[in-house]
Short mmCIF file of C-alpha atoms in Angstrom, two decimals:
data_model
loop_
_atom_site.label_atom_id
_atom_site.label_comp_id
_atom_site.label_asym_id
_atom_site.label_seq_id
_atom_site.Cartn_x
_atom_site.Cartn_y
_atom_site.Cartn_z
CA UNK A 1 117.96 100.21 84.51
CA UNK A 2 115.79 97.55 84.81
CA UNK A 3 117.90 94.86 85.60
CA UNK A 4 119.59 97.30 88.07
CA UNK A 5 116.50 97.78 89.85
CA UNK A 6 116.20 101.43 88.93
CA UNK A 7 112.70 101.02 87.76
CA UNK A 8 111.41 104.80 87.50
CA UNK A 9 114.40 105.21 85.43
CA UNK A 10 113.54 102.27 83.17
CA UNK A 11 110.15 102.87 83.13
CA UNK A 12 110.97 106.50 81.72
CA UNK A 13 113.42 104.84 79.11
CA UNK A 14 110.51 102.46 77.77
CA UNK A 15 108.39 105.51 77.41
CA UNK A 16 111.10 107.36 75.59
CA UNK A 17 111.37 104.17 73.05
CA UNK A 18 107.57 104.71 72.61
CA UNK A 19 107.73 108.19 71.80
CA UNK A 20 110.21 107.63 69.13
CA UNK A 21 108.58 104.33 68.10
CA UNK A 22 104.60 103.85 69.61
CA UNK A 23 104.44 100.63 67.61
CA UNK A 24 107.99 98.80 69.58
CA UNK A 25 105.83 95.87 71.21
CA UNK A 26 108.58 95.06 73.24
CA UNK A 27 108.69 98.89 75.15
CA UNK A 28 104.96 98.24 75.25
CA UNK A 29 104.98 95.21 77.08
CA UNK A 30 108.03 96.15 79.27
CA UNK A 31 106.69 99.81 80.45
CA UNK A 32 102.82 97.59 81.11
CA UNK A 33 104.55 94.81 83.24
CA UNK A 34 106.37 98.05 84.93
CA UNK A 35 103.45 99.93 85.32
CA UNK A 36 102.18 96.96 87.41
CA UNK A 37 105.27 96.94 89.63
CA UNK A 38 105.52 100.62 90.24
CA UNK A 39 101.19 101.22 90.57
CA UNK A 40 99.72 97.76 91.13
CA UNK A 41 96.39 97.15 89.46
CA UNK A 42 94.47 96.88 92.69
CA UNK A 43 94.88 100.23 92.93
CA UNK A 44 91.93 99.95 90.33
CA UNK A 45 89.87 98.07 92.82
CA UNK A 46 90.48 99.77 96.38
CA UNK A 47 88.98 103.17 94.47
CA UNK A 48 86.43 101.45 93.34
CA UNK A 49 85.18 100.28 96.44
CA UNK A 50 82.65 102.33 97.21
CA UNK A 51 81.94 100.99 100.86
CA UNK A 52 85.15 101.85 101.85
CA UNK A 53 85.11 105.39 100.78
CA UNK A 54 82.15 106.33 102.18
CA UNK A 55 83.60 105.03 105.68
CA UNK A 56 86.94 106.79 105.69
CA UNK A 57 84.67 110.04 104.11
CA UNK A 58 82.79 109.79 107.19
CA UNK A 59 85.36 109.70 109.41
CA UNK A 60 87.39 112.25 108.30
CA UNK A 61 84.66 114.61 108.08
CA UNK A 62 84.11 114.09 112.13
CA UNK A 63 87.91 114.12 112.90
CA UNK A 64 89.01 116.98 110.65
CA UNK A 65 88.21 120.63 111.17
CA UNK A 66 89.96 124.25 109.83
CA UNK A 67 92.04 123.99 112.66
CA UNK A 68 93.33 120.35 112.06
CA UNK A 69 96.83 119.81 110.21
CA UNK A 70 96.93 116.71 108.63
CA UNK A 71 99.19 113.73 107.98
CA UNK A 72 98.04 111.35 105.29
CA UNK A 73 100.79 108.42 105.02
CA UNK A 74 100.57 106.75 101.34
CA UNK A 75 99.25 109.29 99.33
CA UNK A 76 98.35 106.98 96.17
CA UNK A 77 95.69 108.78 94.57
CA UNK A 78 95.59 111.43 96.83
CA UNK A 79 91.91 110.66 97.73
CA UNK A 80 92.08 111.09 101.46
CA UNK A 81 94.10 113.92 101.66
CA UNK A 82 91.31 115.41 99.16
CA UNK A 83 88.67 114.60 101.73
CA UNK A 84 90.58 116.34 104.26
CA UNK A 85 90.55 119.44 102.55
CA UNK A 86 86.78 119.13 101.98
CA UNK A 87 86.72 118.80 105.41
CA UNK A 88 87.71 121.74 106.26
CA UNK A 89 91.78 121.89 106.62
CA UNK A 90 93.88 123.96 105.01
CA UNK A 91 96.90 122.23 106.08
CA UNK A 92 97.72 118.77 104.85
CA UNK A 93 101.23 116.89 103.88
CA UNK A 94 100.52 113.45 102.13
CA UNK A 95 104.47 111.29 102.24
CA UNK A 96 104.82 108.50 98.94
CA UNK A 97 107.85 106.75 99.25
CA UNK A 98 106.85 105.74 95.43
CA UNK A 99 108.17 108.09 92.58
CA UNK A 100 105.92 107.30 90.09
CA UNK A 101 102.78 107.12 92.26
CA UNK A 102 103.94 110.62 94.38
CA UNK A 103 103.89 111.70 90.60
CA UNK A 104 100.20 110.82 89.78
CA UNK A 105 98.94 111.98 93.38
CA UNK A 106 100.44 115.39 92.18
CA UNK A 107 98.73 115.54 89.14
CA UNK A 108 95.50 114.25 90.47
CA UNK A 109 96.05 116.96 93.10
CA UNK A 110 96.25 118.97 91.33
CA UNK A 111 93.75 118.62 88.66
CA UNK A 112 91.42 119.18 91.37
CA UNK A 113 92.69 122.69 92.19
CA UNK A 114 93.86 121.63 95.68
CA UNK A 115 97.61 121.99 94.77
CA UNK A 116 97.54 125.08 97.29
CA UNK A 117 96.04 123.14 100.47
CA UNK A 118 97.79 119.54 100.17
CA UNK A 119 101.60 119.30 100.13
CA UNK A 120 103.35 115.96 98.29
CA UNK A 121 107.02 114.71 100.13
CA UNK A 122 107.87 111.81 98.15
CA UNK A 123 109.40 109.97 101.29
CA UNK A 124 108.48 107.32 103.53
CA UNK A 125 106.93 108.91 106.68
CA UNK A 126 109.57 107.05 108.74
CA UNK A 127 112.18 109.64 106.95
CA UNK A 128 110.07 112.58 107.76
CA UNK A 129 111.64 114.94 109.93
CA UNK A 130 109.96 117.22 111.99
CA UNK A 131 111.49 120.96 111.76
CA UNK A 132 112.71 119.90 108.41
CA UNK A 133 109.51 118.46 106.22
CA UNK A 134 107.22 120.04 108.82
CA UNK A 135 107.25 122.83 110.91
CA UNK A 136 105.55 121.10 113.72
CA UNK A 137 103.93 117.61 114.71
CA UNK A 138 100.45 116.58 113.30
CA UNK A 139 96.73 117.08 115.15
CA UNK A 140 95.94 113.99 112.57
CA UNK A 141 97.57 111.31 111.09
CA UNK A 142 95.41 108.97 108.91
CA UNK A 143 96.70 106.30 106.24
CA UNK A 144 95.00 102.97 104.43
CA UNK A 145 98.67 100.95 103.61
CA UNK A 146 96.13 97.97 105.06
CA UNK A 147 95.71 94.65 103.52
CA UNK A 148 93.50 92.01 103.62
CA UNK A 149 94.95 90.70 107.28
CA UNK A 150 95.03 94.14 108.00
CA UNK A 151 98.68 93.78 108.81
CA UNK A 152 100.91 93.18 105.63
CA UNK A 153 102.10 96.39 104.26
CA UNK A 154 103.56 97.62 107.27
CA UNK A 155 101.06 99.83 108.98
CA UNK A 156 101.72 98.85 112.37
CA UNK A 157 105.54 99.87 112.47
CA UNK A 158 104.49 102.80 110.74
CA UNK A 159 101.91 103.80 112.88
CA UNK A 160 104.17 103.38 116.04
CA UNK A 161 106.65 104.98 114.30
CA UNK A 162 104.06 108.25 113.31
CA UNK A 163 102.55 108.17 117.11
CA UNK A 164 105.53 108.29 118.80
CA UNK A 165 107.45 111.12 116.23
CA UNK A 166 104.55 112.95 114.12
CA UNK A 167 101.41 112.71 115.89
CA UNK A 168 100.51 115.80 118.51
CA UNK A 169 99.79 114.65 122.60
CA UNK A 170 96.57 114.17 122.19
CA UNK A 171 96.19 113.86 118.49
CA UNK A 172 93.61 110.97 116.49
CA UNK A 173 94.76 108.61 114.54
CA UNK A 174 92.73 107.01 111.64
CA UNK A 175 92.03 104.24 111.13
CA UNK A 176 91.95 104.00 115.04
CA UNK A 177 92.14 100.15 115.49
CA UNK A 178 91.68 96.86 113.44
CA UNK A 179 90.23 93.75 114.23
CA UNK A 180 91.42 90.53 112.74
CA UNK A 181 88.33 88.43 112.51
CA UNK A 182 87.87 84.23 111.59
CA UNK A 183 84.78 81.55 111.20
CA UNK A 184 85.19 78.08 110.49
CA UNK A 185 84.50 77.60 106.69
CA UNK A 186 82.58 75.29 105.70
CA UNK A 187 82.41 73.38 102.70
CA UNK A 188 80.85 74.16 99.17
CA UNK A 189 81.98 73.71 95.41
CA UNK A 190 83.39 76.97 94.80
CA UNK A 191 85.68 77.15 97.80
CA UNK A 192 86.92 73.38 96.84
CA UNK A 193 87.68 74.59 93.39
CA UNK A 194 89.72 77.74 94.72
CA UNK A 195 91.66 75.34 97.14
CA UNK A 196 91.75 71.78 96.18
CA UNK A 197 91.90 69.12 92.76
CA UNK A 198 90.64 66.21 92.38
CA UNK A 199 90.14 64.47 89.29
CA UNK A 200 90.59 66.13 86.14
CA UNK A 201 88.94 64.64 82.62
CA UNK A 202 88.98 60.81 85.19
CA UNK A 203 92.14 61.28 85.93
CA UNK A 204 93.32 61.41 89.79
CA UNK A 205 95.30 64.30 89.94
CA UNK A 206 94.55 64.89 93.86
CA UNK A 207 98.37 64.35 94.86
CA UNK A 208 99.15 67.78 93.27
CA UNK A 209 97.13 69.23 96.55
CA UNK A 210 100.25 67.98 98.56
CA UNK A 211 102.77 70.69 96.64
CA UNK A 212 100.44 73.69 96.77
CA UNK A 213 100.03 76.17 99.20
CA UNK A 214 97.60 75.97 102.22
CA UNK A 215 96.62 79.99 102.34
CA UNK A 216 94.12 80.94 99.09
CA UNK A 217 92.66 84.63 98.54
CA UNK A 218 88.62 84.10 98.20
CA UNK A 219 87.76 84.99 94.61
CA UNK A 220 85.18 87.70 94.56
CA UNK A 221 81.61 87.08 94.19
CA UNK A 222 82.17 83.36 96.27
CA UNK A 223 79.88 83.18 99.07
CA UNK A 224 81.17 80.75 101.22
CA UNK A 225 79.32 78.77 103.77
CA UNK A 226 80.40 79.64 107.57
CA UNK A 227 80.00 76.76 109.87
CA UNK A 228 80.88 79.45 113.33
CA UNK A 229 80.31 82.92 114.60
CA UNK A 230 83.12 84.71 113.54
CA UNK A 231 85.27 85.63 116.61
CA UNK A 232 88.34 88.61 116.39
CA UNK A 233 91.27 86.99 117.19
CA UNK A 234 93.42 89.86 117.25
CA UNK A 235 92.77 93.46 117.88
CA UNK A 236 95.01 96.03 117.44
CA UNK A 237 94.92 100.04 118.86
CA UNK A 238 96.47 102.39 116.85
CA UNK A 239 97.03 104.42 119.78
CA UNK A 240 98.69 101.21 122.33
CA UNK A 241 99.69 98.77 119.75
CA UNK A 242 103.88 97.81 120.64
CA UNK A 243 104.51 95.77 117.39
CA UNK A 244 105.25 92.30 119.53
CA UNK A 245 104.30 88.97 118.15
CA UNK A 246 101.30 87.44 119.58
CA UNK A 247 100.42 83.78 119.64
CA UNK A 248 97.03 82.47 121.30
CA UNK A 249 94.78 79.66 120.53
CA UNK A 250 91.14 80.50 120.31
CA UNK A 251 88.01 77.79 120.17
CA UNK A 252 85.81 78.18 117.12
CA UNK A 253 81.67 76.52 118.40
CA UNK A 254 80.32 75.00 115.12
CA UNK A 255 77.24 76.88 114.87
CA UNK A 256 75.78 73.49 112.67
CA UNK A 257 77.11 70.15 111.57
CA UNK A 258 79.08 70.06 108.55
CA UNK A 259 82.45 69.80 107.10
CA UNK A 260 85.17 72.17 108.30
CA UNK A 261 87.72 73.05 105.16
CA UNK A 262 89.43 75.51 107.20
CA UNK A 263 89.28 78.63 108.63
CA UNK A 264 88.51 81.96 106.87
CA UNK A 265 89.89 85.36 108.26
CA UNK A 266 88.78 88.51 107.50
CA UNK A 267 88.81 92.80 108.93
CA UNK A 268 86.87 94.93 110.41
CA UNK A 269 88.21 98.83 110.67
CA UNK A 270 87.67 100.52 113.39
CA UNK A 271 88.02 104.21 111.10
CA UNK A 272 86.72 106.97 114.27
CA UNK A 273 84.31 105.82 117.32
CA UNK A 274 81.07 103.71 116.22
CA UNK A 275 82.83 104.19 112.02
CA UNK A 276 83.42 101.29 110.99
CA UNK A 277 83.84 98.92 107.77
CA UNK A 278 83.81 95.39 107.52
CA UNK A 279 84.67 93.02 104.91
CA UNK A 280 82.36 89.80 105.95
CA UNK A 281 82.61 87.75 103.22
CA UNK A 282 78.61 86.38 103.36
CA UNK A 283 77.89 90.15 103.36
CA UNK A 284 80.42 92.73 101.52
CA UNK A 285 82.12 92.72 98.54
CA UNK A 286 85.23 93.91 98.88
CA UNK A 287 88.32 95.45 97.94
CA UNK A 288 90.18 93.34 100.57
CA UNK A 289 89.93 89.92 99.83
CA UNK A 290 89.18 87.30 102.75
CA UNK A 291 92.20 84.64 103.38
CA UNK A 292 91.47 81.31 103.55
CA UNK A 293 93.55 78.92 106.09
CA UNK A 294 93.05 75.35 104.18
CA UNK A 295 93.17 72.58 107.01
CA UNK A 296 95.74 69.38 106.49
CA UNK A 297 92.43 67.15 106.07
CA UNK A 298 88.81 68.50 106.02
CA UNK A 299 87.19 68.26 109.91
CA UNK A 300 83.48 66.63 109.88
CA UNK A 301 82.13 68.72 112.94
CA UNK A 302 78.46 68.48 115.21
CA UNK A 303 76.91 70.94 115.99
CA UNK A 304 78.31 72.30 118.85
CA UNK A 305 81.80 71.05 118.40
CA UNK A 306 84.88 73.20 119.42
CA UNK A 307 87.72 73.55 117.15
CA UNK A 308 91.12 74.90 118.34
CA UNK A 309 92.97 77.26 115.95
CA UNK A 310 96.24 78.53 116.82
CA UNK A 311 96.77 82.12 115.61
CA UNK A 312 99.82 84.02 115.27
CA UNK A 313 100.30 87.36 114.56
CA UNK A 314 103.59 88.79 113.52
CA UNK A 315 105.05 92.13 112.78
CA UNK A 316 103.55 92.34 109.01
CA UNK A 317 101.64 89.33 108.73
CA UNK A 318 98.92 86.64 110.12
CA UNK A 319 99.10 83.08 110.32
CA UNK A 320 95.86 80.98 111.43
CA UNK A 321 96.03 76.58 111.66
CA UNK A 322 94.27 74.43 113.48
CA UNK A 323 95.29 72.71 116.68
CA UNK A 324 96.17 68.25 116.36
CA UNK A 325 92.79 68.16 119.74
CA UNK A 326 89.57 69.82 119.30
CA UNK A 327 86.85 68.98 122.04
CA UNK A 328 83.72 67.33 120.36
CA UNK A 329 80.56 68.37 122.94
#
């Protein structure tokens, strides 16, 4: 099953071994690294970030009513079609295109005695059907499939796709818009160590830099030094957004002299109105992970110099790299 890619099937085979044997290290270490395929560990980490509960609590709780039928796209956990019930609605379908996870959103459902007011269809909401999964369309459809670039696990076809099929005239869509925000990052010892080598025990090593990638994930609990004012270079309405690729090149104002490493990209969510959350790394420790764009060769900037980055955003992903001119003021 495995090697067919039927992994709910082999998943439940490698927890049949371990009920016949618990001790079989192999069907332990198999179903663990399948575990991790089917329900990725940061699973862990988004529910744990308190921050971003609170916001998408808040929101819900001024969008939803006991009229409101709900949509909630990715069920996972089931957390936010939970918080729609506490918000008042009685009538809420959560889609999981994932077996295993539709399975533990169930449970978890259920265990909270709200099997009764949220319904699980373990489909992708692009296969929903309206007159055949639901009787009618949705006053509110509201998902987190977002990643740190905010694009990157689909949510902007899927939106379009729920607006234009599932979502009432009229209806509200959360998160409403995202923001893909950037700084110029400036240089420190932790960020070299999460991008670059050097020498290692007095031995050059430095030409590995020229086989590894040039986009890094910020470790958590890095603070890294911004050398701009962080500027959104791409916004994107839930309620407008087309899906077309967008390419513009934006001037980042060094804010102080120093050396530029690259530039570092992060979200804010625009959940409902003035709710928002934002993941600024100097300020909020996140679930979603800043992105750093490593230039080809660190930039030695002024104080008031302008760097052109190119950005690029695609249907499912970001790309950010500076321009070969920048104007030095």
């Amino acid at each position: 099953f495995l090697h067919l890619g039927r992994l709910d099937e082999a998943l439940d085979s490698f927890k049949s071994a371990l009920a016949l044997d618990p001790n079989h290290v192999s069907s332990i270490m198999n179903a663990n690294h399948l575990a991790g395929q089917l329900i990725p560990a940061w699973h862990v980490t988004m529910l744990n970030d308190q921050q971003r509960n609170e916001a998408y609590f808040e929101a819900i709780k001024a969008v939803v009513d006991e009229d409101s039928s709900v949509l909630d796209i990715g069920t996972g956990s089931g957390l936010l079609s939970m918080m729609a019930t506490s918000s008042g609605s009685s009538s809420v379908v959560t889609c999981e295109a994932s077996k295993k996870i539709a399975e533990a959103g169930t449970k978890i459902i259920a265990a909270n005695g709200l099997s009764g007011k949220v319904r699980m269809i373990n489909k992708f909401s692009k296969d929903l059907s309206v007159g055949e999964d639901c009787d009618d369309r949705f006053d509110i459809v509201m998902s987190e499939i977002l990643s740190s670039e905010y694009v990157g696990e689909g949510v902007r076809p899927t939106t379009i796709d729920a607006r234009e099929r599932l979502l009432k005239p009229g209806g509200r869509i959360i998160p409403e818009r995202g923001e893909i925000r950037a700084a110029l990052l400036g240089d420190s010892d932790e960020v070299r160590n999460t991008i670059s080598i050097s020498t290692v025990n007095q031995f050059d090593v430095s030409i590995f830099n020229d086989f590894t990638q040039t986009k890094f994930t910020l470790p958590h609990g890095i603070r890294p030094k911004l050398l701009s004012e962080a500027v959104s270079v791409f916004d994107i309405c839930s309620y407008t957004d087309q899906g077309d690729d967008r390419h513009l090149k934006i001037g980042l104002k060094a804010c102080e002299a120093g050396l530029c490493l690259g530039v570092i990209q992060w979200i804010r969510i625009h959940l409902f109105e003035d709710i928002t959350y934002e993941n600024k790394p100097e300020e909020c420790s996140s679930h979603w992970a800043p992105q750093i764009y490593v230039f080809e060769n660190p930039i030695l900037l002024r104080e008031g110099s302008i760097l052109d980055i190119d950005a690029y955003l695609f249907k499912d992903t970001v790309w950010l790299r500076e321009s070969k001119t920048f104007a030095d003021s």
